[in-house]
PDB file of C-alpha atoms in Angstrom:
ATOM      1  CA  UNK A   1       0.000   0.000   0.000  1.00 84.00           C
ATOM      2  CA  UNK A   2       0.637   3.563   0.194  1.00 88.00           C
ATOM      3  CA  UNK A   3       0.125   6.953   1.911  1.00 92.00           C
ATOM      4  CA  UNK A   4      -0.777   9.949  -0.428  1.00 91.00           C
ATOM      5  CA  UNK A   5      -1.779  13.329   0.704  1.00 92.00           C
ATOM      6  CA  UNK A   6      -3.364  15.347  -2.299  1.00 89.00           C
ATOM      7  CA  UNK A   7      -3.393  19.438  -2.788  1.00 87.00           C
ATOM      8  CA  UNK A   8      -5.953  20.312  -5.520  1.00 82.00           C
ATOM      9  CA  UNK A   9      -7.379  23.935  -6.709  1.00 74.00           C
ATOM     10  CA  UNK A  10      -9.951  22.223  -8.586  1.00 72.00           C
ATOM     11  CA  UNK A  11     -13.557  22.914  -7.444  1.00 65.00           C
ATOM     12  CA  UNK A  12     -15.540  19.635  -7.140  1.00 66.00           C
ATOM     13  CA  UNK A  13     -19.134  18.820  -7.976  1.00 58.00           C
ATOM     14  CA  UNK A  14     -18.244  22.659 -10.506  1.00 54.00           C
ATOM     15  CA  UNK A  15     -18.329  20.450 -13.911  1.00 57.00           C
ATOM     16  CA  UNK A  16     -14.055  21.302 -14.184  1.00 65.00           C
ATOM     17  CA  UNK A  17     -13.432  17.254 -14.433  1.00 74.00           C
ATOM     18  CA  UNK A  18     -12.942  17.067  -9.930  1.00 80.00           C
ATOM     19  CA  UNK A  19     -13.552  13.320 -10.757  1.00 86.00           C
ATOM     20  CA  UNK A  20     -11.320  12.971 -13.910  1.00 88.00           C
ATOM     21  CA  UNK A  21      -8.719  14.770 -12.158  1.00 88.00           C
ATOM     22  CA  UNK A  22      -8.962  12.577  -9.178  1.00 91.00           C
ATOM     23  CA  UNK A  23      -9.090   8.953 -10.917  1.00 94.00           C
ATOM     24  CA  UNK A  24      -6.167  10.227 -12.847  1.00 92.00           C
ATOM     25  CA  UNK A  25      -3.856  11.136  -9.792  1.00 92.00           C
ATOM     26  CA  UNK A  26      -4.441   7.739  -8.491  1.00 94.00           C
ATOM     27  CA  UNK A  27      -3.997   6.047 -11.503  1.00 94.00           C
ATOM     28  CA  UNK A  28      -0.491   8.102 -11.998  1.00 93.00           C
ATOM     29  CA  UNK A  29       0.398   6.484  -8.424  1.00 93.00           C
ATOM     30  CA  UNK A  30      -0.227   3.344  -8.964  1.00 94.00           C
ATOM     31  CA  UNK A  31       1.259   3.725 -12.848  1.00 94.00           C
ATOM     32  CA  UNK A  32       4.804   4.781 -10.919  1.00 92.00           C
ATOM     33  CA  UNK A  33       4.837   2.711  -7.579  1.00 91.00           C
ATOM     34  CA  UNK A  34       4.107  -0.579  -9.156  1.00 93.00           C
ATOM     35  CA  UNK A  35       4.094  -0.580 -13.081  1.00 93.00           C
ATOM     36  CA  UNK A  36       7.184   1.806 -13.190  1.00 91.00           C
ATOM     37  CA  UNK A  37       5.387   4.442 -15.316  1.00 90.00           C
ATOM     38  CA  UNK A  38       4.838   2.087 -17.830  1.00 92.00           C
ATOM     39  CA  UNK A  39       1.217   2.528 -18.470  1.00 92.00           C
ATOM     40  CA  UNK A  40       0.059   4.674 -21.588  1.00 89.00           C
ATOM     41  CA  UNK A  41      -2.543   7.630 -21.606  1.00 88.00           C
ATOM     42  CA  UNK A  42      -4.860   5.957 -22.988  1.00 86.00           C
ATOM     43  CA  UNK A  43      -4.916   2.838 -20.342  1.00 91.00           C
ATOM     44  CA  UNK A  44      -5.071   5.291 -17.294  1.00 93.00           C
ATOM     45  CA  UNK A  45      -7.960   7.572 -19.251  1.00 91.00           C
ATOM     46  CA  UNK A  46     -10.200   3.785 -19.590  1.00 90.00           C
ATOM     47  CA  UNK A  47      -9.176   3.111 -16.171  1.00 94.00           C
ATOM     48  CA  UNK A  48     -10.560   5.824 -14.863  1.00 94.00           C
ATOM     49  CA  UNK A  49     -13.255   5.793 -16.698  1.00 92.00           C
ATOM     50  CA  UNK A  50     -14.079   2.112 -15.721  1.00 93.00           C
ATOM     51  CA  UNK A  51     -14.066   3.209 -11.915  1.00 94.00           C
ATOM     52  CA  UNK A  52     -16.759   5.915 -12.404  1.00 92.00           C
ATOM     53  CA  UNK A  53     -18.774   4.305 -14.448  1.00 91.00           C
ATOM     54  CA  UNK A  54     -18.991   0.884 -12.392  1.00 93.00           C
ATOM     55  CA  UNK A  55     -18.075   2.104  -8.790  1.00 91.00           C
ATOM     56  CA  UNK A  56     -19.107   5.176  -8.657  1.00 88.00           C
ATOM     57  CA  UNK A  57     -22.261   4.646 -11.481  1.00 86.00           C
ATOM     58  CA  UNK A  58     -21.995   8.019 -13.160  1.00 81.00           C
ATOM     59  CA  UNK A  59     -21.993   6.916 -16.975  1.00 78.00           C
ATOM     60  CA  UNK A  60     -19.528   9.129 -18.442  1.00 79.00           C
ATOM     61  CA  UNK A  61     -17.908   8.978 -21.757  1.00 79.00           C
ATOM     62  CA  UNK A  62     -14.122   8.614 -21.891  1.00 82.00           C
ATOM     63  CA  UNK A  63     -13.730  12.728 -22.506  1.00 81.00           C
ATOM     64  CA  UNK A  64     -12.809  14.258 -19.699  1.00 84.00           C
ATOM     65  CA  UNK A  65     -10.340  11.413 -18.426  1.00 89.00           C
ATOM     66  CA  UNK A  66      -8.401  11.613 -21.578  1.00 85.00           C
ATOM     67  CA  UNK A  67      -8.043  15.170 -21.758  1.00 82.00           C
ATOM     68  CA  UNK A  68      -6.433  14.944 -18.353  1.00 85.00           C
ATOM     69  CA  UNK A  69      -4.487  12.086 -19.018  1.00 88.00           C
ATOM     70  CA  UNK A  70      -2.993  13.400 -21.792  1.00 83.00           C
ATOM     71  CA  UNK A  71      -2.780  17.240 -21.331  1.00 79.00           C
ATOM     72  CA  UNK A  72      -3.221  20.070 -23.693  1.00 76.00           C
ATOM     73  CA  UNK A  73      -5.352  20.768 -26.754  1.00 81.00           C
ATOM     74  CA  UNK A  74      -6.021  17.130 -28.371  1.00 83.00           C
ATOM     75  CA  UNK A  75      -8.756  15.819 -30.972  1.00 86.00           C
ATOM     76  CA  UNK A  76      -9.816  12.701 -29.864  1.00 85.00           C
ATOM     77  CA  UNK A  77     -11.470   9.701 -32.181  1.00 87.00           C
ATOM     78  CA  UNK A  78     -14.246   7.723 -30.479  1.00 82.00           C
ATOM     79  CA  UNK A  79     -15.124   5.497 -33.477  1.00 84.00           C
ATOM     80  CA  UNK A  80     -13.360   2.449 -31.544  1.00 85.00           C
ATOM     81  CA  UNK A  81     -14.131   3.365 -27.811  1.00 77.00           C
ATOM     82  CA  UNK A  82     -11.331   0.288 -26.950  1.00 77.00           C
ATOM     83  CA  UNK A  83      -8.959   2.134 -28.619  1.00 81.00           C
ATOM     84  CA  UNK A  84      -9.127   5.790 -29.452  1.00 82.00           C
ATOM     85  CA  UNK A  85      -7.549   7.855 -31.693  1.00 86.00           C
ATOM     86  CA  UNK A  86      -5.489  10.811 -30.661  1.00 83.00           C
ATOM     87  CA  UNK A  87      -4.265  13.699 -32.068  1.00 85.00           C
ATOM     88  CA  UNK A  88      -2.714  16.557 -30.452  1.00 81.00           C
ATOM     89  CA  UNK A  89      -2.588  19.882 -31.781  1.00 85.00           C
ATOM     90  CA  UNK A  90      -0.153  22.075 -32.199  1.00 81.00           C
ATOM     91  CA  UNK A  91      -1.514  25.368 -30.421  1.00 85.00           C
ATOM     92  CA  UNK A  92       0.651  28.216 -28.730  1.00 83.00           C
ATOM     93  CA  UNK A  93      -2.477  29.652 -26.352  1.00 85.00           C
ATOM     94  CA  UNK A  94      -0.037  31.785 -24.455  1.00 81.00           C
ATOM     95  CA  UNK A  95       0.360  33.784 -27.204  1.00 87.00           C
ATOM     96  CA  UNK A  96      -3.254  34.708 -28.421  1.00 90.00           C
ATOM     97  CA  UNK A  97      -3.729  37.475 -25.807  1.00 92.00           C
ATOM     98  CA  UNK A  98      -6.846  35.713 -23.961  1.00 94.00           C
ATOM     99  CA  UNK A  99      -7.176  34.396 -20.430  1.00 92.00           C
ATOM    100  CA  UNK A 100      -9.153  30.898 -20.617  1.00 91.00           C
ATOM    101  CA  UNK A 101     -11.574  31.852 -17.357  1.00 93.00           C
ATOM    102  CA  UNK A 102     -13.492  29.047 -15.551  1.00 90.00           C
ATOM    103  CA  UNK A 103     -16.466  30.409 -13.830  1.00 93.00           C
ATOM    104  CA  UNK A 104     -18.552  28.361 -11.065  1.00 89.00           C
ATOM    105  CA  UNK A 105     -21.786  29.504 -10.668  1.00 89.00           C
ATOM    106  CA  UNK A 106     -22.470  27.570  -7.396  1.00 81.00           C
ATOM    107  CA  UNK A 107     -24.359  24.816  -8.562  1.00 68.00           C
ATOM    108  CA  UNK A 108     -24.091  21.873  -7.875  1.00 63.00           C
ATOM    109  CA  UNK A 109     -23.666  18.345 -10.087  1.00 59.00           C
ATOM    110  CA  UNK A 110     -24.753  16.244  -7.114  1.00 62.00           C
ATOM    111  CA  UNK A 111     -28.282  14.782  -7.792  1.00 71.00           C
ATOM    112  CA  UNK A 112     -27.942  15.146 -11.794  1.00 75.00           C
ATOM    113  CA  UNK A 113     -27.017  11.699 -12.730  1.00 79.00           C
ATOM    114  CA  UNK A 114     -30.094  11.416 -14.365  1.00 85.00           C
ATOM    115  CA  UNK A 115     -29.743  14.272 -16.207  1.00 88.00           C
ATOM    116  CA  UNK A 116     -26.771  13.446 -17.821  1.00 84.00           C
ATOM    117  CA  UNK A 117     -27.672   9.730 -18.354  1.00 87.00           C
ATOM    118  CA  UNK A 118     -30.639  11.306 -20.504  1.00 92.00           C
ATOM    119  CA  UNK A 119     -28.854  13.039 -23.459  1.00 92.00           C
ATOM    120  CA  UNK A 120     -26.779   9.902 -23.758  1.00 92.00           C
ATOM    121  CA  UNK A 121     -29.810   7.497 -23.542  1.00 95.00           C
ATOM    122  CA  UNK A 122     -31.973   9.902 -25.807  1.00 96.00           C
ATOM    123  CA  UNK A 123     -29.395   9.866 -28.675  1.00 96.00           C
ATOM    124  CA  UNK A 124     -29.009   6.516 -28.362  1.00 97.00           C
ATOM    125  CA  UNK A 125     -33.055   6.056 -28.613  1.00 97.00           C
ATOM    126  CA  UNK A 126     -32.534   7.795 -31.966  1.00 98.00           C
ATOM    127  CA  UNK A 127     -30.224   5.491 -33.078  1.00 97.00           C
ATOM    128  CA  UNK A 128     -31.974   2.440 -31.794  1.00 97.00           C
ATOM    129  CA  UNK A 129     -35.232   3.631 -34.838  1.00 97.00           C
ATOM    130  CA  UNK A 130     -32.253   2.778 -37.023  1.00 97.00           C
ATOM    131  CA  UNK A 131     -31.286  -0.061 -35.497  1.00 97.00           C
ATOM    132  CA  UNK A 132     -28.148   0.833 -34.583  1.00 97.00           C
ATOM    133  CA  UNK A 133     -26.511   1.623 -31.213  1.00 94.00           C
ATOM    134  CA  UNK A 134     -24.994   5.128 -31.626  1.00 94.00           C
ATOM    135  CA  UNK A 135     -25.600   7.853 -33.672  1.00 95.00           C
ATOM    136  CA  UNK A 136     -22.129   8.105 -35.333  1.00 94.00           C
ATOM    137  CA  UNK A 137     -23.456   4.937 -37.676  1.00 95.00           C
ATOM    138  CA  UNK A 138     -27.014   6.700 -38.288  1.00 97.00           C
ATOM    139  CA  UNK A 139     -26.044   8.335 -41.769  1.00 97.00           C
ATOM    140  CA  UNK A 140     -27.571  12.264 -41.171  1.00 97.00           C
ATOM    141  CA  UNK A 141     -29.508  12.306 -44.677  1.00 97.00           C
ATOM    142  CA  UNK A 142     -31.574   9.107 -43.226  1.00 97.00           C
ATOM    143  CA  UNK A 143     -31.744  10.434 -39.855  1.00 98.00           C
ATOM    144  CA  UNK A 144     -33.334  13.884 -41.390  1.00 97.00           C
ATOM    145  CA  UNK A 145     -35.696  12.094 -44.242  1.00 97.00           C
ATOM    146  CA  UNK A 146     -37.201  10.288 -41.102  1.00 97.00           C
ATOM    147  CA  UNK A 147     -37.498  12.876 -38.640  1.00 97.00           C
ATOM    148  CA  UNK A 148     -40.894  13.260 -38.854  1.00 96.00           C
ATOM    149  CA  UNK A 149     -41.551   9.143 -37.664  1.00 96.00           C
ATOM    150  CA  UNK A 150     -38.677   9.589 -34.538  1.00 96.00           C
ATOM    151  CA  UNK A 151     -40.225  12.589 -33.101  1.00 96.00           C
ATOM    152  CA  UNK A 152     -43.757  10.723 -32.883  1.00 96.00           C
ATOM    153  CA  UNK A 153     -41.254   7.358 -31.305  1.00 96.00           C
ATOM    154  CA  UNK A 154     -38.751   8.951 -29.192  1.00 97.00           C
ATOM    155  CA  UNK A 155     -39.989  12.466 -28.868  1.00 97.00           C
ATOM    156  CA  UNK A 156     -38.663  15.725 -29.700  1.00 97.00           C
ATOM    157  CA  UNK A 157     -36.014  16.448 -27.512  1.00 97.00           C
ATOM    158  CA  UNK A 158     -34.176  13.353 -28.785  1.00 98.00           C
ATOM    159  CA  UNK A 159     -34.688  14.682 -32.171  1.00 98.00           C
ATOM    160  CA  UNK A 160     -32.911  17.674 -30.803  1.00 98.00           C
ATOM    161  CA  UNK A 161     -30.437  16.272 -29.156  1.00 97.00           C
ATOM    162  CA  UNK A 162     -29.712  14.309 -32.319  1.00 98.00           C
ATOM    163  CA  UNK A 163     -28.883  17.173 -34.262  1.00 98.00           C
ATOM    164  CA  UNK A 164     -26.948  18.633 -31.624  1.00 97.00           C
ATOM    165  CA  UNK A 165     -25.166  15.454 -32.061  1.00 96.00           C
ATOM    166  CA  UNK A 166     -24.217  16.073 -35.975  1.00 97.00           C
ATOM    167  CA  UNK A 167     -23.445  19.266 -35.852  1.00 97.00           C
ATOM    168  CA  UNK A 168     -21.240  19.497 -33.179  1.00 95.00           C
ATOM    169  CA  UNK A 169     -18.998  16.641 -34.356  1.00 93.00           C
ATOM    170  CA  UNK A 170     -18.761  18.941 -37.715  1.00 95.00           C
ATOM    171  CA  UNK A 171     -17.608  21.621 -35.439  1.00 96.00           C
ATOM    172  CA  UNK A 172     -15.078  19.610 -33.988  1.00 93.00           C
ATOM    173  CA  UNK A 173     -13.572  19.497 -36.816  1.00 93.00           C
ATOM    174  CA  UNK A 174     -13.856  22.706 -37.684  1.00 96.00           C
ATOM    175  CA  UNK A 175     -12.068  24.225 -34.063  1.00 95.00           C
ATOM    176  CA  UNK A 176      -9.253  21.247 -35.130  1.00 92.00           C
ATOM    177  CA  UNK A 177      -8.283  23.170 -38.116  1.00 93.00           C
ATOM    178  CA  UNK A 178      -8.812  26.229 -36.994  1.00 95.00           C
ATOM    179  CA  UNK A 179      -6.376  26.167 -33.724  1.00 92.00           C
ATOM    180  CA  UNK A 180      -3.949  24.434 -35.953  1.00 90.00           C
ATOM    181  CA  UNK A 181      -3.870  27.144 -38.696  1.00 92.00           C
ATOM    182  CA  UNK A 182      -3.386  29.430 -35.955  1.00 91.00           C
ATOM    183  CA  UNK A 183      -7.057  31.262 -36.404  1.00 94.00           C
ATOM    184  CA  UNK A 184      -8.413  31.889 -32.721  1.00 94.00           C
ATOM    185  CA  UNK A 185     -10.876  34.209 -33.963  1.00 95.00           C
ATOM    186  CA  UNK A 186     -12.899  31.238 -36.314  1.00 96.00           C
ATOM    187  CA  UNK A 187     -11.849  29.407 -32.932  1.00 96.00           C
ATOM    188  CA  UNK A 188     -13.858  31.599 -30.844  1.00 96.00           C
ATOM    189  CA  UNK A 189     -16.918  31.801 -33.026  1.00 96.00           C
ATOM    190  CA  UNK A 190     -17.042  28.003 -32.841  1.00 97.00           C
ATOM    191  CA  UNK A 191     -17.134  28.018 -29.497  1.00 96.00           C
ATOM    192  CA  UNK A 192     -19.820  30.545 -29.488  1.00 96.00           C
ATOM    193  CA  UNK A 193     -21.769  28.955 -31.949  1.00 97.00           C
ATOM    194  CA  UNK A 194     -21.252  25.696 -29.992  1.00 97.00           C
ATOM    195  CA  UNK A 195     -22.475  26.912 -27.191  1.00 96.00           C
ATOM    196  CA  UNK A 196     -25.705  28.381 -28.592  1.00 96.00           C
ATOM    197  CA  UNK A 197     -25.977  24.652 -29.511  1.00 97.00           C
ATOM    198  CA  UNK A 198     -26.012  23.637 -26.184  1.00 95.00           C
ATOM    199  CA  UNK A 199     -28.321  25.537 -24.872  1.00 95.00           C
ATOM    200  CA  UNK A 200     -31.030  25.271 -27.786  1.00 96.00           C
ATOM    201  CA  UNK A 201     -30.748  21.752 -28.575  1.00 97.00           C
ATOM    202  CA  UNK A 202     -28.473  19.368 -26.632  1.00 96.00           C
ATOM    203  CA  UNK A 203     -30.447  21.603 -23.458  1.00 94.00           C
ATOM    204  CA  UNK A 204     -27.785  21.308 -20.606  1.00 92.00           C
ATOM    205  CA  UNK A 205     -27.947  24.460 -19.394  1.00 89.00           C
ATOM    206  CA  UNK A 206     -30.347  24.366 -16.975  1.00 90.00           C
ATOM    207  CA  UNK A 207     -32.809  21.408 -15.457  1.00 86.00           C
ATOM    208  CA  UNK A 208     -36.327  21.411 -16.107  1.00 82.00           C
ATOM    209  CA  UNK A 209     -36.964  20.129 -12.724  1.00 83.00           C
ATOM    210  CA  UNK A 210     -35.796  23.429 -11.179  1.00 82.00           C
ATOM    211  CA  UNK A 211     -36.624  25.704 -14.260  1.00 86.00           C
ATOM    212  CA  UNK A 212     -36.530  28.897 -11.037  1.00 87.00           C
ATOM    213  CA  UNK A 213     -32.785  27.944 -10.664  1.00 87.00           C
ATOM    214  CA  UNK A 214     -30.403  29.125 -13.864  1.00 92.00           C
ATOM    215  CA  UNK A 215     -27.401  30.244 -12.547  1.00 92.00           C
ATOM    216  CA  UNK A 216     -25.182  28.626 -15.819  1.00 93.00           C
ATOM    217  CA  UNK A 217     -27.737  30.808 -18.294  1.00 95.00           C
ATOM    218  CA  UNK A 218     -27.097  33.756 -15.887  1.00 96.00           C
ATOM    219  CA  UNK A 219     -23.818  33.467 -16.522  1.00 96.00           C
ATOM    220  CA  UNK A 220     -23.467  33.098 -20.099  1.00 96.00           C
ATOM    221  CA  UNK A 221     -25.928  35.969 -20.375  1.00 96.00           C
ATOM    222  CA  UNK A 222     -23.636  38.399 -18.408  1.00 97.00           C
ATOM    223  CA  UNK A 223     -20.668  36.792 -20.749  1.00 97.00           C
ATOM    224  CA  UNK A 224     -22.428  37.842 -23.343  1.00 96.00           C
ATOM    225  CA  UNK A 225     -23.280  41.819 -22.239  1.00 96.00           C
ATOM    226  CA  UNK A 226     -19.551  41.765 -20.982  1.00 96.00           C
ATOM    227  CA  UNK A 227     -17.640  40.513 -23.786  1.00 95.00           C
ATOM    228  CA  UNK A 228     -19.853  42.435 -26.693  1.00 89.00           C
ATOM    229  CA  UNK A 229     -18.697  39.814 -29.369  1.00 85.00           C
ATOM    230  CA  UNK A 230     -14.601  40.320 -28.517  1.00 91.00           C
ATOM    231  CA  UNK A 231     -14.450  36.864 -26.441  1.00 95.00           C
ATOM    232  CA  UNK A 232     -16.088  33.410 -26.554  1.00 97.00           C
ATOM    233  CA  UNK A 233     -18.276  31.837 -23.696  1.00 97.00           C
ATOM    234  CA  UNK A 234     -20.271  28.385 -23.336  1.00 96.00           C
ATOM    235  CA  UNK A 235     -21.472  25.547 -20.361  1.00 93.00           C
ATOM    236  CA  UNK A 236     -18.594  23.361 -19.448  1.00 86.00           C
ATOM    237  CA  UNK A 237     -18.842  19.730 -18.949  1.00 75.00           C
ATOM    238  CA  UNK A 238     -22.035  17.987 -18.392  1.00 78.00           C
ATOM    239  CA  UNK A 239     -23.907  21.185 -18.138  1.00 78.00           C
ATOM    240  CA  UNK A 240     -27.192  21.223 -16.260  1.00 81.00           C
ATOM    241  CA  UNK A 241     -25.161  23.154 -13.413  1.00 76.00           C
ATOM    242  CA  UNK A 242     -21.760  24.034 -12.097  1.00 81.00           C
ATOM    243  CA  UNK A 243     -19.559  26.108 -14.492  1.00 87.00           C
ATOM    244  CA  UNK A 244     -19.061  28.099 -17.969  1.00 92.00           C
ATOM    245  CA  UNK A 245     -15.894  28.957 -19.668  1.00 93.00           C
ATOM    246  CA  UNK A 246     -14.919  31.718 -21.457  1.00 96.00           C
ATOM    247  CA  UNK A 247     -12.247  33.151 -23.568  1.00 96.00           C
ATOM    248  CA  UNK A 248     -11.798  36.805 -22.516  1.00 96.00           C
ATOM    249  CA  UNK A 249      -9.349  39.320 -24.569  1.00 96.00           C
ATOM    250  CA  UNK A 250      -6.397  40.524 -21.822  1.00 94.00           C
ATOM    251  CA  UNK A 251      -7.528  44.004 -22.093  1.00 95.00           C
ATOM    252  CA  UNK A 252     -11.090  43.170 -20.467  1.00 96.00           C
ATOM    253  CA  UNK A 253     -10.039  40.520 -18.367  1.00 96.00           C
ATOM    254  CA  UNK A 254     -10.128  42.970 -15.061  1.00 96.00           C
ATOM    255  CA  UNK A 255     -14.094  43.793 -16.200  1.00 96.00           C
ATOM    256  CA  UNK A 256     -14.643  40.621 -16.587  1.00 97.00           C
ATOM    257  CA  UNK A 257     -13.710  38.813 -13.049  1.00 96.00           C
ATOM    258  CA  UNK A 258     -15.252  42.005 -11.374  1.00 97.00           C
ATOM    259  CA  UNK A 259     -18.851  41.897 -12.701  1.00 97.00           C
ATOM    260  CA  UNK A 260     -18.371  38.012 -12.627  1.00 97.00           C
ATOM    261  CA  UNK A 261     -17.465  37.796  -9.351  1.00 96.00           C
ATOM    262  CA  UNK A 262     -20.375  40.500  -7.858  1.00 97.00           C
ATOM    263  CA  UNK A 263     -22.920  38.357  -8.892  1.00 96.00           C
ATOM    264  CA  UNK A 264     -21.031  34.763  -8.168  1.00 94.00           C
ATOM    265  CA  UNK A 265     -18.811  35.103  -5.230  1.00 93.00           C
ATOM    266  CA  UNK A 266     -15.363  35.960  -4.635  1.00 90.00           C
ATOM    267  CA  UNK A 267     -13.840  32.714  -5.686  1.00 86.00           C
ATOM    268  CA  UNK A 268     -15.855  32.110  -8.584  1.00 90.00           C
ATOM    269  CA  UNK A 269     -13.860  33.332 -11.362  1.00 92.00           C
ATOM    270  CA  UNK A 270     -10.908  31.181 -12.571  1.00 88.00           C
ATOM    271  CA  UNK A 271      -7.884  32.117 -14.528  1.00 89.00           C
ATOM    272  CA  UNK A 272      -6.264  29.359 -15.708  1.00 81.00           C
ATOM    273  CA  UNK A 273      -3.317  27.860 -17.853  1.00 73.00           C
ATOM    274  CA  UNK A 274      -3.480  24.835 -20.566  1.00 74.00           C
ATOM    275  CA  UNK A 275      -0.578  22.872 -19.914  1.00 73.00           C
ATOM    276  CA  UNK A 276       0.675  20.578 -22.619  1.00 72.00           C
ATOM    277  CA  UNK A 277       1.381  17.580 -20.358  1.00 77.00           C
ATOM    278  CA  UNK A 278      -1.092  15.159 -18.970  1.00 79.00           C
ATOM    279  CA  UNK A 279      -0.341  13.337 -15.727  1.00 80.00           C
ATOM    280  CA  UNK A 280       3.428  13.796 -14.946  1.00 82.00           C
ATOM    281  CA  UNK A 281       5.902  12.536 -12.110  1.00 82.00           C
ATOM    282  CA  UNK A 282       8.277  15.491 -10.915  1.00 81.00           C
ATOM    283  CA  UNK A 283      10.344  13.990  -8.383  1.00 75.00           C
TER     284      UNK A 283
END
């Protein structure tokens, strides 16, 4: 066995990846004290994933443990979810003159399992009229032609959902080559337009169960009177609750963490870095 004491800035139950970040320190331990460091990203990102979908039963996709297992801006390939393809790219952030700014808006993911579970379970319902299992082998011309014999079968927020589903993995794309060509501005209006997405038709911005409590569109609303088109702002993670991020020019940064932080808290506006290294040993 071991003893481990752990330091950590990140906020949990916020939607910043507290789990992910957790089940990848341990798995870094264990990868060091007994397999001497052997272990790739992608084992300790399945890993992790494993333990929070069995032990813990949260059934999350493999995103948020990869992106902290391997660190940095990366494009990831979830055609084989065994074995997933890669690619990092090849983005100075430092150097585009923006602050990346995490922003918890005090709710909490705790009781929201079921939320999430949904948009994963409604796609798949989509996919199931097809007889398939995911919507990545639905083709979208068939899934459009047909749209008016799912909504009656799996309703319309599925349908919804669905598209939400094609067009952000076009945008995915898109924010690929655009980072890479070393345009943050078609970056930005990506994220915007992603964003907008989320909140029309995947709807994770708020839960309809508490339709009086929508701190995460309160947010993005300010982020968008704030910002007046010069940044980029969306829900992070899951959604439903927790945090936004936002991409805010240097200049208004100052502006930006005030106002944020007079409706929010103190402590509710982060600054942070995007380091190019997953998990790491120092000493």
């Amino acid at each position: 066995g071991f003893t481990a004491c752990m330091d950590s800035c990140v906020p949990k139950g916020s939607g910043v990846s507290s789990s992910s970040s957790f089940e990848l320190i341990i798995a870094e331990i264990l990868n060091h004290y007994y397999n001497d460091g052997a272990l790739d990203p992608i084992f300790k990102a399945k890993a992790s994933q494993y333990a929070e979908n069995v032990y813990f039963g949260k059934p999350c996709g493999l995103m948020d443990q990869m992106a902290c297992s391997v660190g940095g801006f990366v494009e990831i390939d979830f055609n084989d979810p065994a074995q997933p393809i890669i690619k990092k790219v090849d983005f100075d952030f430092a150097a585009c003159n923006h602050a990346l700014c995490i922003v918890d808006t005090g709710g909490d993911h705790a009781g929201l399992t079921a939320e999430y579970a949904a948009v994963r379970s409604e796609m798949e319902s989509v996919a199931a009229e097809f007889g398939k299992s995911v919507l990545r082998d639905v083709d979208r011309g068939e899934f459009e032609k047909n749209i008016p014999v799912i909504r009656s079968s799996v309703g319309d927020r599925a349908v919804l959902r669905a598209i939400h589903f094609y067009n952000e993995n076009d945008r995915v794309d898109k924010q690929a080559q655009a980072l890479a060509a070393g345009d943050f501005e078609a970056f930005k209006a990506l994220v915007i337009e992603s964003g907008y997405s989320s909140y029309m038709y995947n709807q994770n911005v708020f839960t309809c169960k508490d339709p009086a409590s929508q701190p995460v569109s309160l947010a993005l609303a300010m982020c968008s009177d704030i910002l007046k088109g010069k940044g980029a702002y969306r829900v992070h993670g899951g959604g439903f609750a927790g945090t936004i991020q936002a991409f805010v020019p240097a200049d208004a940064l100052d502006e930006f963490k005030s106002k944020i932080c007079a409706v929010f808290g103190e402590r509710s506006c982060y600054v942070l870095n995007i380091r190019p290294e997953g998990g790491v040993q120092l000493v």
